[in-house]
XYZ file of C-alpha atoms in Angstrom:
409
model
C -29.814 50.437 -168.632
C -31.870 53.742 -169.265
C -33.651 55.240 -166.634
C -36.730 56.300 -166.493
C -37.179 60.059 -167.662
C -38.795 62.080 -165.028
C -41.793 63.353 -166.866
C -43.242 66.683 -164.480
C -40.032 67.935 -163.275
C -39.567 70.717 -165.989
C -43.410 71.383 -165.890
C -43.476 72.000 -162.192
C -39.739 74.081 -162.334
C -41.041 76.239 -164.554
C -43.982 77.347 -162.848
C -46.386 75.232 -165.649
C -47.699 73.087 -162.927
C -51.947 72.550 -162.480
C -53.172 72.806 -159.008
C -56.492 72.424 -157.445
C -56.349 76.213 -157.262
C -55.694 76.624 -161.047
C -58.533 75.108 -162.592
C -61.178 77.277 -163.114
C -64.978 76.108 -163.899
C -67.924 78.098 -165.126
C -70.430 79.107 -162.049
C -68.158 77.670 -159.220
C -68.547 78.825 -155.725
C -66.181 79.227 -152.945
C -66.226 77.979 -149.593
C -64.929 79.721 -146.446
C -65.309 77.812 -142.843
C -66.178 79.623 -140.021
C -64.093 78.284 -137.027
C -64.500 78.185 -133.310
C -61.742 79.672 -131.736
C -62.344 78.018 -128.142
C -60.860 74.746 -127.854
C -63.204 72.880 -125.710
C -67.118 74.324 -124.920
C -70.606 74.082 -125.488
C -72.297 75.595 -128.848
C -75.213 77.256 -128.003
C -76.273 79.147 -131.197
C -74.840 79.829 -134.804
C -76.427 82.957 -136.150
C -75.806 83.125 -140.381
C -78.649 85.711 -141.728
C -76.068 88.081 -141.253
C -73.686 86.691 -143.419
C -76.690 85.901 -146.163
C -77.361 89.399 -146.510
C -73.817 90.204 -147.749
C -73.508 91.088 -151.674
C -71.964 87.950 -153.638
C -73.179 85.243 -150.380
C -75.176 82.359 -152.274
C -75.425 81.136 -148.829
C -74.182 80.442 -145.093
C -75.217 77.249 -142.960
C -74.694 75.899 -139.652
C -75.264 72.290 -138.794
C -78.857 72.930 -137.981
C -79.354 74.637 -141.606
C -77.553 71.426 -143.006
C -81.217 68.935 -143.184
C -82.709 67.141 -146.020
C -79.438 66.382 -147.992
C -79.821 64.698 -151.450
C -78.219 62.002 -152.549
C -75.452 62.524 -155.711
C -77.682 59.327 -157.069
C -81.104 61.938 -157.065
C -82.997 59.314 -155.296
C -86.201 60.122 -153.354
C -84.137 59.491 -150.035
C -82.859 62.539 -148.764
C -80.472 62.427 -145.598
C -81.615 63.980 -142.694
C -78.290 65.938 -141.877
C -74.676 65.753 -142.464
C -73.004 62.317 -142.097
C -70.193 62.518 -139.387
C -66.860 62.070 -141.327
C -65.876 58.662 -142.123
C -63.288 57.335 -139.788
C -60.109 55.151 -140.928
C -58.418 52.985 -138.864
C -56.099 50.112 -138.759
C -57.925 46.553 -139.986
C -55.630 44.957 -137.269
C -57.042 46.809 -134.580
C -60.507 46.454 -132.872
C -61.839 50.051 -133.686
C -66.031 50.325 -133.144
C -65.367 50.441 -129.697
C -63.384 53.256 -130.086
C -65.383 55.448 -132.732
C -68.642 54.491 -131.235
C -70.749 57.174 -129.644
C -67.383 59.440 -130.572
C -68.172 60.517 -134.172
C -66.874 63.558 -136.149
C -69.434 66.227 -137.147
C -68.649 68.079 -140.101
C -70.125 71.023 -138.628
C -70.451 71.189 -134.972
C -73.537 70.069 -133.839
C -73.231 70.757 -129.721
C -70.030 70.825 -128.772
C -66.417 72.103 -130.094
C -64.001 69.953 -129.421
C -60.488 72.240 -130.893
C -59.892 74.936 -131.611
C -60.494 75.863 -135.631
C -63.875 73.010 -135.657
C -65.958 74.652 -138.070
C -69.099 75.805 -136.814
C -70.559 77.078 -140.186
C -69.699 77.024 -143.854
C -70.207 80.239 -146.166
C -70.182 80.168 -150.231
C -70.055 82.951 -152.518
C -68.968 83.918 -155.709
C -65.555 84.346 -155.157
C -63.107 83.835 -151.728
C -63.469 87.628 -151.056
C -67.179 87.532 -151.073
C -67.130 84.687 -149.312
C -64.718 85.785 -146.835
C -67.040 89.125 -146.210
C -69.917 86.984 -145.442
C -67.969 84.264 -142.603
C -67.143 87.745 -140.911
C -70.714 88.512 -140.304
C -71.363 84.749 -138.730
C -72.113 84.715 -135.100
C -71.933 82.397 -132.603
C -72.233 81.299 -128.835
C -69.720 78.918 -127.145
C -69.925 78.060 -123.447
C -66.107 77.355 -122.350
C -65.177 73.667 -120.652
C -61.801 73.012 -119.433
C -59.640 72.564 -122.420
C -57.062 69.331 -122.086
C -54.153 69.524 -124.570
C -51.793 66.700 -123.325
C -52.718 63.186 -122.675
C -51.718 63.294 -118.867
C -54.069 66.155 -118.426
C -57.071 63.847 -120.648
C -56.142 60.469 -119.077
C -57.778 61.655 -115.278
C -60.905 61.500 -116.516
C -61.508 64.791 -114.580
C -63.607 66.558 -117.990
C -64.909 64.140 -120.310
C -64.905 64.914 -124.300
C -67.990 62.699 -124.648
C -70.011 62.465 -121.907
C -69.880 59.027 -120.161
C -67.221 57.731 -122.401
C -63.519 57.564 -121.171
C -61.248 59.956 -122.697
C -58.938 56.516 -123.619
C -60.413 55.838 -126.673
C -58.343 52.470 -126.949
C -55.570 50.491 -124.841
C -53.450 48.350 -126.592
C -50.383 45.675 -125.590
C -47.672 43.756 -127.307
C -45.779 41.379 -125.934
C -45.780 39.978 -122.503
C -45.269 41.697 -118.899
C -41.374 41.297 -117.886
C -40.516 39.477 -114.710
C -39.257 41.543 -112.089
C -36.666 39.112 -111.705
C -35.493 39.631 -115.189
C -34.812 43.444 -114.253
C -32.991 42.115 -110.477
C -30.709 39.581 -112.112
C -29.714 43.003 -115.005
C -25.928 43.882 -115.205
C -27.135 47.498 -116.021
C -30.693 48.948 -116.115
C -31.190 52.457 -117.812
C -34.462 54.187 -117.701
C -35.881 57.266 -119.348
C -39.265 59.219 -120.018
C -39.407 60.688 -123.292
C -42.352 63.344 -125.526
C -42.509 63.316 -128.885
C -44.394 66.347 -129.701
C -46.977 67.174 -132.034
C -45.899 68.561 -135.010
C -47.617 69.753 -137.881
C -47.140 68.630 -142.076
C -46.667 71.410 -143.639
C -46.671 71.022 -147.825
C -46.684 74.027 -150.050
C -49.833 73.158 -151.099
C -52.605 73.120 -148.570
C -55.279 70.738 -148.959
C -58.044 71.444 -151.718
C -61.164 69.811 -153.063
C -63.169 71.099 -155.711
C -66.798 69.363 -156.724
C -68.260 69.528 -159.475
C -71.707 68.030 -159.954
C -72.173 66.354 -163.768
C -75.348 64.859 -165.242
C -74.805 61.325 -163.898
C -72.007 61.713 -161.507
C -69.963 63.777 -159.393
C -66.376 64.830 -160.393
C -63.863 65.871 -157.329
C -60.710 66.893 -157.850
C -58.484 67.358 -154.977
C -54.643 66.884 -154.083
C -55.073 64.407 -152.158
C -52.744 60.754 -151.621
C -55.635 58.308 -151.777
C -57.852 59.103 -154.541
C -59.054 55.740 -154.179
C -60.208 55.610 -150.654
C -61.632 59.125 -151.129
C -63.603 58.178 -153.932
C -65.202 54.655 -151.850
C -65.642 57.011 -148.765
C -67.152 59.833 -151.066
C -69.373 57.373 -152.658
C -70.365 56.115 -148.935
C -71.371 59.296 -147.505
C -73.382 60.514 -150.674
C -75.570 57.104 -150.646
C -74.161 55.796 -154.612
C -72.580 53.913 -156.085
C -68.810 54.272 -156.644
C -68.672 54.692 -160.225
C -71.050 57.520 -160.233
C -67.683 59.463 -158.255
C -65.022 60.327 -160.045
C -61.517 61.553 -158.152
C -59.094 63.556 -160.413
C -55.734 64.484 -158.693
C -53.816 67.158 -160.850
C -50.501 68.560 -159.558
C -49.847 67.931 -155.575
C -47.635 70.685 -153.554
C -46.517 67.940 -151.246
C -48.364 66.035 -148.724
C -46.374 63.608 -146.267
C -49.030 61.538 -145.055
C -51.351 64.599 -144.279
C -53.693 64.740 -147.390
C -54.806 61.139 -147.409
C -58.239 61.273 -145.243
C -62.080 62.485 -146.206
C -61.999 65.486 -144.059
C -65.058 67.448 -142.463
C -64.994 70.245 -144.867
C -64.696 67.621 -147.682
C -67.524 66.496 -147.064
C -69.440 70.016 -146.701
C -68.004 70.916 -150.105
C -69.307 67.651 -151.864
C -72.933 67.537 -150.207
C -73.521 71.733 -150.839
C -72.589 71.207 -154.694
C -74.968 68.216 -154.674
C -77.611 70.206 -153.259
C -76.934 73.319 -155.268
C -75.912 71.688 -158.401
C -73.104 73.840 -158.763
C -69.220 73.440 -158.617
C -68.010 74.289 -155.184
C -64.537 74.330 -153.818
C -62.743 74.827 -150.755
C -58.861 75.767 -150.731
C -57.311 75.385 -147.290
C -55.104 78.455 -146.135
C -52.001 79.096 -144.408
C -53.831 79.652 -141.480
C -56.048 77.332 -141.555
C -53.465 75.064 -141.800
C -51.692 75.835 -139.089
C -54.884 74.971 -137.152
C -56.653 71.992 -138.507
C -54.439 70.458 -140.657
C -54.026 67.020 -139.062
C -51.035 66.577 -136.590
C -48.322 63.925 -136.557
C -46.232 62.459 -133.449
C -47.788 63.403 -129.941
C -46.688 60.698 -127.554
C -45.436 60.138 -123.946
C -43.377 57.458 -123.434
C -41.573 55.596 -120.618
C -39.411 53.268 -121.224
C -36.669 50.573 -119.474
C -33.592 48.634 -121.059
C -31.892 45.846 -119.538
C -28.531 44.457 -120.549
C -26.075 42.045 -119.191
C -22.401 43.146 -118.329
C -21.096 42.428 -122.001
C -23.794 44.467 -123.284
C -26.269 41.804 -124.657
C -30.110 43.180 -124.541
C -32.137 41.362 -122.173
C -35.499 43.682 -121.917
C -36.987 46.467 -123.037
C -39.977 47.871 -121.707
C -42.423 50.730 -123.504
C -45.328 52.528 -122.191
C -47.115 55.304 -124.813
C -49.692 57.840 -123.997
C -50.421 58.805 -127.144
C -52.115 62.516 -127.723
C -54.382 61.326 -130.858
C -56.884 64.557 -130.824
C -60.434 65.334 -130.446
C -62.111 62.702 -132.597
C -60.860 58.641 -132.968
C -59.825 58.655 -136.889
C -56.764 56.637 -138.181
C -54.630 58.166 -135.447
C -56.423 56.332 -132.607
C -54.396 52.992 -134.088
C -51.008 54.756 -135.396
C -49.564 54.680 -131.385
C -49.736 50.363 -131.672
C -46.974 50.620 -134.829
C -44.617 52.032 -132.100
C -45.620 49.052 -130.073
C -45.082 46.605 -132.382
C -41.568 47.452 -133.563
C -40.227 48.626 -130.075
C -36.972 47.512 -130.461
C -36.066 48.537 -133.936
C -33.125 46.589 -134.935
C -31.976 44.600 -132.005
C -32.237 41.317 -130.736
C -34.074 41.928 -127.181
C -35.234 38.136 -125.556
C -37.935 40.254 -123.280
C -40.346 42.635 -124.442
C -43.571 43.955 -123.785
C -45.117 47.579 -124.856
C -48.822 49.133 -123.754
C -50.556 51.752 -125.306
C -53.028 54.526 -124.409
C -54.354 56.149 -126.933
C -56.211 59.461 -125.100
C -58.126 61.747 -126.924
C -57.248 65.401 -126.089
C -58.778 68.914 -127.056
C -56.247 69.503 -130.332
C -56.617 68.752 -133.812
C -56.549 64.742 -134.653
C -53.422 62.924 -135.500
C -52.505 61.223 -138.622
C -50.266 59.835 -140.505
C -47.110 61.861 -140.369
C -43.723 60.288 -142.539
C -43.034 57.102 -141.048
C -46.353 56.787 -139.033
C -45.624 55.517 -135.428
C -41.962 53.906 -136.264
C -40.146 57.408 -135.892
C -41.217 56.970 -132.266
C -40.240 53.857 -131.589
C -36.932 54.358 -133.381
C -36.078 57.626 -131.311
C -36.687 56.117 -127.571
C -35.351 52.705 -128.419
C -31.963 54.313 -129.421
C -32.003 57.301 -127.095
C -31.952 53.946 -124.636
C -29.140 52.024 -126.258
C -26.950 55.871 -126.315
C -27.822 55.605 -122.235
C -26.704 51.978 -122.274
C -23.701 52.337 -124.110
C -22.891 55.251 -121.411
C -23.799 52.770 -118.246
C -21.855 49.865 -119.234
C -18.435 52.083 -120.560
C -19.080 50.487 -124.512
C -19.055 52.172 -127.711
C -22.283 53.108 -128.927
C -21.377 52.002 -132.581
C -19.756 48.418 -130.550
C -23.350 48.422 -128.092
C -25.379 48.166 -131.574
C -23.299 45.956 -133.694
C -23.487 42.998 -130.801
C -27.396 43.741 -130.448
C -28.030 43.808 -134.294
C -30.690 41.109 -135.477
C -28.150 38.615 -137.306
C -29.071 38.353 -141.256
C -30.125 34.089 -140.457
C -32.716 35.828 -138.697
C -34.615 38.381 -140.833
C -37.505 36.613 -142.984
């Protein structure tokens, strides 16, 4: 049998490959975001005429500047400001409650909520134009105590929306063990366990580039779901979805981090609406490193119980999951953990709760294996403790706890 003949690899070896960043279009403006470097505080002003005033600016906006949007359809309807950015989350999980009063601004409207929120968006003819003019943006931020682990967010001490709990949702699988169950245990090991944030980090940043058409509006980004970027696109702009088209040319990696609409997505598309001109945004290095979305981020405490031939009787797993500022797909990611807690063993009693705590940091995301990393890691950081406790093998501890192959579906 023949296999299939890798078609880009010599392309993108070469150096032949097509990024976002490589395609060039007549009249096309780029965007530079002007970001808050206060984690947690109060916007009090956002001062662009500055910034206008500098040779090659075709414009700077804040929020407030940001009224009156069109619609990519040209209807009479015009949007009154920005649209917060659409939030994904999982079907399986009860999510208005959540997102509710808790939405995204593409812009900061009142109140920054990490460090690197944009608080204003410059354009001009070129990055270093542009660049020249975000230096000349001011702006006023009151500070607020800035929490940055879910412990610290969970009190309820400062509040990231006012009168709404920092614990954006609770989740459970399973049932509560019987403290009997742990009593009558041969050997009980116990552990508390962080999985820290980390960041994706591809060789390509992320990108968009708009470009407005007669009847519809052409984005090309390097992004994983073109398809859920086009519906959300098509959402936010008020048309239909064929009047969207999303074009993904060569991709410098991605793992899991390149699949949302994100805020300055949807500055780019509604400016080059509005201007009827191509606009693009290419994400930095250091941008990156700031608000690029962040995987992992739990606390977890968790309790096995065995009997003395080393036969699992219970496991027990409590997450406080750091999902950042704003509810977005993240908010649901921390119940994945929860529902395959115990990995690949046979375990009689189980029963896993989740917090999921919004905290002053970037939000997180789908990261390469989304939530079942974490549950892998503590389950079998447990079963090494186990094996220790009960004086068995670790390799002989999993073999007799491995789901049998009559019982997979």
């Amino acid at each position: 049998m023949t296999p299939w003949a890798r078609r880009e690899d010599e392309r993108l070896l070469t150096g032949n490959g097509r990024y976002v960043a490589d395609i060039d279009v007549p009249d096309c403006l780029d965007a530079v975001f002007v970001r808050s470097g206060t984690g947690h505080g109060v916007l009090r002003a956002v001062d662009c005429r500055a910034a206008r005033e500098v040779p090659g600016v075709v414009g700077a906006w804040s929020a407030a500047d940001l009224t009156d949007m069109p619609s990519c359809a040209h209807s009479a309807a015009a949007l009154q400001d920005l649209p917060p950015v659409p939030h994904t989350v999982l079907a399986r999980l009860s999510s208005d409650e959540a997102v509710a009063g808790r939405e995204w601004p593409p812009l900061v409207k009142e109140r920054v909520r990490y460090a690197g929120e944009a608080v204003a968006v410059v354009l001009g003819e070129d990055r270093y134009r542009a660049e020249d003019g975000a230096a000349e943006v001011t702006f006023d931020v009151d500070p607020l105590p800035a929490m940055v682990t879910p412990s610290a967010a969970a009190d309820g001490v400062t509040l990231l929306f006012d009168g709404l709990s920092n614990i954006a949702l609770r989740g459970e699988t399973g049932t509560p063990v019987e403290d009997e169950v742990w009593r009558e245990a041969a050997a009980v090991v116990e552990g508390r366990y962080r999985q820290n944030l980390l960041m994706p980090t591809p060789m390509e940043c992320r990108t968009i580039l708009a470009v407005p058409e007669e009847d519809r509006l052409t984005i090309r980004s390097g992004h994983q779901m073109p398809h859920r970027l086009r519906r959300e696109m098509a959402a936010l702009l008020g048309c239909s979805e064929d009047r969207i088209r999303v074009v993904v040319p060569d991709t410098g990696g991605a793992f899991g981090g390149k699949s949302a609409t994100f805020p300055e997505f949807v500055v780019v598309a509604f400016l080059a609406v509005t201007l009827q001109r191509p606009v693009r945004w290419i994400e930095d290095r250091l941008e990156s490193m700031m608000v690029a979305t962040r995987g992992r981020g739990q606390d977890q405490k968790v309790r096995l119980a065995a009997d003395a031939d080393g036969r699992l009787i219970a496991y027990e797993l409590h997450i406080d999951a750091d999902v950042g500022a704003y509810p977005h797909l993240g908010v649901g990611l921390p119940m994945q953990t929860a529902w395959m807690a115990t990995g690949a063993y046979t375990t009689p009693h189980v029963h896993s709760t989740v917090r999921s705590i919004l905290t002053n940091t970037m939000i997180t995301y789908p990261y390469r294996g989304a939530g079942r990393l974490e549950a892998v890691t503590a389950i079998e950081r447990c079963m090494d403790m186990m094996a220790r406790r009960l004086g068995i093998d670790p390799a002989e501890l999993r073999r007799r706890n491995f789901i049998p192959p009559g019982d997979f579906p």
